[in-house]
Coordinates of C-alpha atoms in Angstrom, one line a residue:
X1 CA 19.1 -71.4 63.6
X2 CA 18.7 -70.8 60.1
X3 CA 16.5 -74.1 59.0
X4 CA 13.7 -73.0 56.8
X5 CA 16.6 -70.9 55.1
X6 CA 18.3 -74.5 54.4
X7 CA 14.6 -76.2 53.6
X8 CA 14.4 -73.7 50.8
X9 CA 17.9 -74.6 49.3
X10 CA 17.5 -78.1 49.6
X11 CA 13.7 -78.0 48.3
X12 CA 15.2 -76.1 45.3
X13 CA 18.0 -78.5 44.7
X14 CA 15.2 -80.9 44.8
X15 CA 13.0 -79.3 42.5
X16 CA 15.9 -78.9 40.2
X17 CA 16.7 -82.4 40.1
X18 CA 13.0 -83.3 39.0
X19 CA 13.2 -81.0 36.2
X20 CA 11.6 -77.7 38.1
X21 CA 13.5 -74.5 36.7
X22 CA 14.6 -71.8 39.1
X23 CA 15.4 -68.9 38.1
X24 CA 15.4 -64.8 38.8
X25 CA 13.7 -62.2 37.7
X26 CA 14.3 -58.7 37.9
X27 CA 11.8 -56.0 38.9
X28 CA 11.3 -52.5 40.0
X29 CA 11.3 -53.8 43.2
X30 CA 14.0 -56.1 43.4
X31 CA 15.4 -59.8 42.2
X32 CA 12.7 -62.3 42.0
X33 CA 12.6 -66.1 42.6
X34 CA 11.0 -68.3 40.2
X35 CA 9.8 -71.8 40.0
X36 CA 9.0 -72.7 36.5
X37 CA 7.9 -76.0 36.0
X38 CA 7.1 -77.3 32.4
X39 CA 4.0 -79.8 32.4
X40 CA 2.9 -82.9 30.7
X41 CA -1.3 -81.7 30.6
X42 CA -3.3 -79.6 28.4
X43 CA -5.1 -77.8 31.2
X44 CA -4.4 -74.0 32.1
X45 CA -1.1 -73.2 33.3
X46 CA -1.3 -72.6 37.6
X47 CA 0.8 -69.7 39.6
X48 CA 1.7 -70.4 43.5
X49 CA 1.4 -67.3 45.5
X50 CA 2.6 -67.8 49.6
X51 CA 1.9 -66.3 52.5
X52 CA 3.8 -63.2 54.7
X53 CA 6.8 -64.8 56.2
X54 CA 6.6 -68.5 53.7
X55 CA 8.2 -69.1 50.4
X56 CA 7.4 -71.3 47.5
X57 CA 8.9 -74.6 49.0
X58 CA 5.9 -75.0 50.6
X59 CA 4.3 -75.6 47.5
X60 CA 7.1 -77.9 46.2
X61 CA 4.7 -81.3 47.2
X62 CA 1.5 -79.9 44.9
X63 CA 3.9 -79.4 41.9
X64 CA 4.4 -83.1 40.8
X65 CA 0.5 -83.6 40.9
X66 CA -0.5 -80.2 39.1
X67 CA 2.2 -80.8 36.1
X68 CA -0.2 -84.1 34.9
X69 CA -2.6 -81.9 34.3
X70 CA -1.4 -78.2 33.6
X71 CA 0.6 -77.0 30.8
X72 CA 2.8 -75.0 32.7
X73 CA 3.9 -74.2 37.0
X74 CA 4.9 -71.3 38.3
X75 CA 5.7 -70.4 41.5
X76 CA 6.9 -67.0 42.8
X77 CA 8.9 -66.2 45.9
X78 CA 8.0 -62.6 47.1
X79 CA 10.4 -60.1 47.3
X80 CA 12.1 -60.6 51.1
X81 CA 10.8 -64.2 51.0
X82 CA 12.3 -67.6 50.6
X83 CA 15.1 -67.0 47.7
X84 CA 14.6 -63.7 46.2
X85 CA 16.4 -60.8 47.1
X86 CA 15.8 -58.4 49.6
X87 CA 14.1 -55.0 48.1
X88 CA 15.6 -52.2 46.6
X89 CA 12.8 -50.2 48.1
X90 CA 10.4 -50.5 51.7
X91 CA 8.5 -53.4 50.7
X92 CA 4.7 -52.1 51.5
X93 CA 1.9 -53.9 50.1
X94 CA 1.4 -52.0 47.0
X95 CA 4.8 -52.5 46.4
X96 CA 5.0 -55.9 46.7
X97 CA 1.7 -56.4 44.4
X98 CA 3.9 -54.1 42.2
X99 CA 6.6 -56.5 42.2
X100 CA 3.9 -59.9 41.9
X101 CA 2.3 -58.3 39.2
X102 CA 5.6 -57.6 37.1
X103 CA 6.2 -60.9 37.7
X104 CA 3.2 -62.6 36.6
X105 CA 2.8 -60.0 33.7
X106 CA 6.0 -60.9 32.3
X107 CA 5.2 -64.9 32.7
X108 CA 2.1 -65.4 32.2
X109 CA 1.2 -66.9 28.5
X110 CA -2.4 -67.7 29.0
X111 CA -5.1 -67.4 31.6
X112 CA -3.6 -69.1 34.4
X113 CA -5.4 -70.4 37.9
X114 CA -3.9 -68.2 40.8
X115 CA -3.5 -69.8 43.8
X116 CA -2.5 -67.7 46.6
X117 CA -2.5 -68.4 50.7
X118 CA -3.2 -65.6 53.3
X119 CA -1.5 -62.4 51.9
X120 CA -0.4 -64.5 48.4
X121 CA -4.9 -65.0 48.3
X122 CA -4.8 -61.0 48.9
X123 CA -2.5 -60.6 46.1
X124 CA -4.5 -62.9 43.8
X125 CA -7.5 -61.3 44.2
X126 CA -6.5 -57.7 43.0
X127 CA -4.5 -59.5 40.2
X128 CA -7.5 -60.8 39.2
X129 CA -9.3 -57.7 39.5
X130 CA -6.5 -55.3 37.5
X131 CA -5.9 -58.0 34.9
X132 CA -8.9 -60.5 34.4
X133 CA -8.3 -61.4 31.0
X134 CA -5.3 -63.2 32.9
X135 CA -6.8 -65.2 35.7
X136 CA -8.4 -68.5 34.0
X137 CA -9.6 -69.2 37.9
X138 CA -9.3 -68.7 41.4
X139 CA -7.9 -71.3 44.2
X140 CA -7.7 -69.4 47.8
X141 CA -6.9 -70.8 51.0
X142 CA -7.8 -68.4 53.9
X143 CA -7.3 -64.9 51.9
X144 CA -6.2 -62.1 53.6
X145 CA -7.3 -58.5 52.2
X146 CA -10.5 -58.6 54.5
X147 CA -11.1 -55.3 56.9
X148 CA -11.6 -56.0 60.4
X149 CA -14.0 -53.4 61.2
X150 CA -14.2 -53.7 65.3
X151 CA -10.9 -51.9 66.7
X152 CA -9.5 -54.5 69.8
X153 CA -10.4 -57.4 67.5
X154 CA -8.0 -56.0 64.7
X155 CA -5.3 -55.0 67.0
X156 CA -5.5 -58.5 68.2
X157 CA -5.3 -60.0 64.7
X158 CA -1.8 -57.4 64.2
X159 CA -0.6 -57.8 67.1
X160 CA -0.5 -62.0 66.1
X161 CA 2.3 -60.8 63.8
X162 CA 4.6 -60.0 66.0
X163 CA 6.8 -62.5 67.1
X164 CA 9.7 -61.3 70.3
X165 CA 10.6 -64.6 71.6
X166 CA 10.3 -68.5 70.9
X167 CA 7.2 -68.2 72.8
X168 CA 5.5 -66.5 70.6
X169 CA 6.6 -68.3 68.0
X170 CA 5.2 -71.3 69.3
X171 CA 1.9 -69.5 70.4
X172 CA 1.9 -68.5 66.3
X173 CA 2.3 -71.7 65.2
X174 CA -1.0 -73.2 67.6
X175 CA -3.0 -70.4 65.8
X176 CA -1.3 -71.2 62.1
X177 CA -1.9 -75.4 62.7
X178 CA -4.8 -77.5 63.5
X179 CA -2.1 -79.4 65.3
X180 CA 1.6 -78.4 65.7
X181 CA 3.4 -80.6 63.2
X182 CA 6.6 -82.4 65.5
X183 CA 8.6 -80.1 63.8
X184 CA 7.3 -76.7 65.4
X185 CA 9.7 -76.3 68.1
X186 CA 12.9 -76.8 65.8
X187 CA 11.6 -73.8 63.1
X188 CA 9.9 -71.8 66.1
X189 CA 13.6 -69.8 66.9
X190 CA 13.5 -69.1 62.8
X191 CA 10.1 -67.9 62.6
X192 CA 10.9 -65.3 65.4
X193 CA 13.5 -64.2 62.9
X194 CA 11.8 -64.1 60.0
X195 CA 8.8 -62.4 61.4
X196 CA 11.7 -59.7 62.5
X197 CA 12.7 -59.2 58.9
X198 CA 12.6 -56.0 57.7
X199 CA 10.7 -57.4 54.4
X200 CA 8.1 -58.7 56.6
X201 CA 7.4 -56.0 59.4
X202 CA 7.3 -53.4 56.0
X203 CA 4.5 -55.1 54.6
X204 CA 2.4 -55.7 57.9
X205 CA 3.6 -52.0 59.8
X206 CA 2.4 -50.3 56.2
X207 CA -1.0 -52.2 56.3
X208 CA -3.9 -49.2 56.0
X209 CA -7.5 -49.5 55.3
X210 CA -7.3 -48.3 52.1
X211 CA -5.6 -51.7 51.6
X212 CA -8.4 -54.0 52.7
X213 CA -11.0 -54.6 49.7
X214 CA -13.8 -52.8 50.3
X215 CA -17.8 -54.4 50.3
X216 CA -18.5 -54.5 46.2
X217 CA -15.4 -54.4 45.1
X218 CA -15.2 -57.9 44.4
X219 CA -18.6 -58.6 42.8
X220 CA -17.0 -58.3 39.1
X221 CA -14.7 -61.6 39.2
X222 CA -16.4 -63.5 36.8
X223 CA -14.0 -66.3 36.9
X224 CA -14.1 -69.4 38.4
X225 CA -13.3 -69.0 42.3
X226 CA -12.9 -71.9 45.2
X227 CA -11.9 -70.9 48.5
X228 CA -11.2 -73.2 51.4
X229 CA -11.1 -72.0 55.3
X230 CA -10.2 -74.5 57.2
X231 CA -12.2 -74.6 60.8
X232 CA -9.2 -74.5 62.7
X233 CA -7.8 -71.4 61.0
X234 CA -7.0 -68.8 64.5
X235 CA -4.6 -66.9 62.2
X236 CA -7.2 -64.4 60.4
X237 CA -10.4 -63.9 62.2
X238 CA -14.0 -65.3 61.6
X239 CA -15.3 -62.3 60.5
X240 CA -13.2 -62.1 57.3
X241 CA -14.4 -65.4 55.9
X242 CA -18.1 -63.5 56.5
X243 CA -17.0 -61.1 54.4
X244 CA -15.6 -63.1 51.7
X245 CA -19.3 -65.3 51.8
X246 CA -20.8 -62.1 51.5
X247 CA -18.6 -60.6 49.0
X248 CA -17.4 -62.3 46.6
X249 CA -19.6 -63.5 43.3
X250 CA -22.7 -66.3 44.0
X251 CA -20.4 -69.1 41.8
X252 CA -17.8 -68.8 44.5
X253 CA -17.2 -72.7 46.1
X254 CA -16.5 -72.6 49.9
X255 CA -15.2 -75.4 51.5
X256 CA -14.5 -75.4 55.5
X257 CA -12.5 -79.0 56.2
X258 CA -12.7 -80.1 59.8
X259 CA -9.1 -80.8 60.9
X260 CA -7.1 -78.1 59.1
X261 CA -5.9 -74.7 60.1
X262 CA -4.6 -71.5 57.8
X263 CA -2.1 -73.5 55.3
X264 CA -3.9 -76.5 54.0
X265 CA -0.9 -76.5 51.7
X266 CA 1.3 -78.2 54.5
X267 CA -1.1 -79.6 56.9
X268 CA -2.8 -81.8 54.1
X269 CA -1.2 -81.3 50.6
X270 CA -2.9 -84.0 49.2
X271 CA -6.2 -82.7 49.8
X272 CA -4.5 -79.3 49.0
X273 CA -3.8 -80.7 45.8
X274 CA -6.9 -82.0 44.8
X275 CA -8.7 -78.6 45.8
X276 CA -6.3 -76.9 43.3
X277 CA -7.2 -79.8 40.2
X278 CA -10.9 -79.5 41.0
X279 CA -10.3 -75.3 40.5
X280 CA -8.1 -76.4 37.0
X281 CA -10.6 -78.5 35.9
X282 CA -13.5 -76.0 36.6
X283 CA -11.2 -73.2 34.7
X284 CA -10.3 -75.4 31.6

């Protein structure tokens, strides 16, 4: 079954329709998928960064609501993910933040709120820290980048990852969901393939704790930052949203929704989107 690979075609010939560009881009690491999405606002312009295993469809529902406000759309489609091409290289994490960062260096026209999910909040937050000038503000839903310092619990949250059967693919998505969306057991065969990709097993297999950020080193982000972890989020452990509260700068906004799991972005997207207006508004 090959559905989400058909939910990304037909979100793009959606997008299209509504005006939505979609184009490549080429990097050192490989071709890159673009959403570029002109707006009708004077706020900042706003970059979409997904998740391991997700693409930028899932972001397709905020876009309509951010272009009234923002000047300019983008979002980015990892390397490996949704509609870009595979990579020319083993896809670890510093090379995919290789291949973000190229992207968002060559787009980018003005400080521009990053939004990033899970790994795309990871990537967001060392953009911000290599380039600050760039980042207007910060919109993060469950970041990754967190270390898990006690061993079992971290070889619990890695193991997570790994997805052998449907099974585990449905077990994944009661961790991922506050409640399994009716659709769960028709994408639960594709998520047991996608989580087999080579793209994806590079990135989580090359994980090291030299990639984790470490306690300090985000105490310089003097941008505006929201973050919101939903309470039913099973995906990354408690502990990481401790470090983040301890971590990052005292003007960071946490919010912690009752009734939404690790992608806010497709459990609630109208809520999602006004979390992401009320981090434009804050950055403009």
């Amino acid at each position: 079954m090959v559905l989400l690979s058909v939910l990304d075609h037909v979100t793009r010939a959606m997008l299209v329709r509504r005006g939505v560009e979609s184009r490549f881009l080429e990097t050192p690491v490989g071709r890159v998928h673009v959403y570029d999405a002109r707006g009708q606002g004077t706020a900042p312009p706003v970059v979409f960064l997904h998740g391991i295993a997700a693409s930028s469809a899932v972001f397709a529902p905020t876009l309509a609501r951010l272009r009234k406000k923002s000047r300019r759309v983008l979002a980015v489609d990892a390397p490996g993910h949704g509609l870009s091409g595979a990579p020319l290289v083993t896809l670890g994490p510093e090379r995919l933040f290789e291949a973000l960062s190229y992207v968002l260096d060559h787009e980018i026209d003005a400080p521009s709120v990053v939004v990033g999910n899970s790994l795309g909040g990871a990537m967001a937050l060392r953009y911000a820290l290599r380039s600050p000038e760039r980042v207007a503000g910060l919109a993060l839903t469950s970041p990754g980048g967190a270390p898990v310092e006690d061993p079992e619990e971290r070889e619990r949250f890695l193991r997570g990852f790994v997805l052998s059967n449907v099974r585990d693919a449905r077990d994944f998505l009661g961790r991922l969901n506050h409640a399994v969306p009716w659709y769960g057991p028709l994408v639960a065969p594709d998520l047991v393939r996608i989580f087999k990709n080579p793209s994806v097993r590079s990135i989580l297999d090359g994980l090291e704790p030299k990639h984790f950020f470490s306690p300090g080193e985000l105490a310089s982000l003097s941008m505006p930052i929201h973050v919101i972890w939903g309470q039913s989020d099973r995906v990354i452990p408690s502990c990481c949203l401790g470090f983040f509260k301890e971590n990052l700068p005292p003007h960071t906004v946490f919010l912690e929704p009752e009734g939404i799991g690790h992608s806010p972005h497709t459990e609630d997207p109208k809520a999602f989107a006004d979390f992401v207006l009320r981090a434009l508004e804050r950055a403009s």
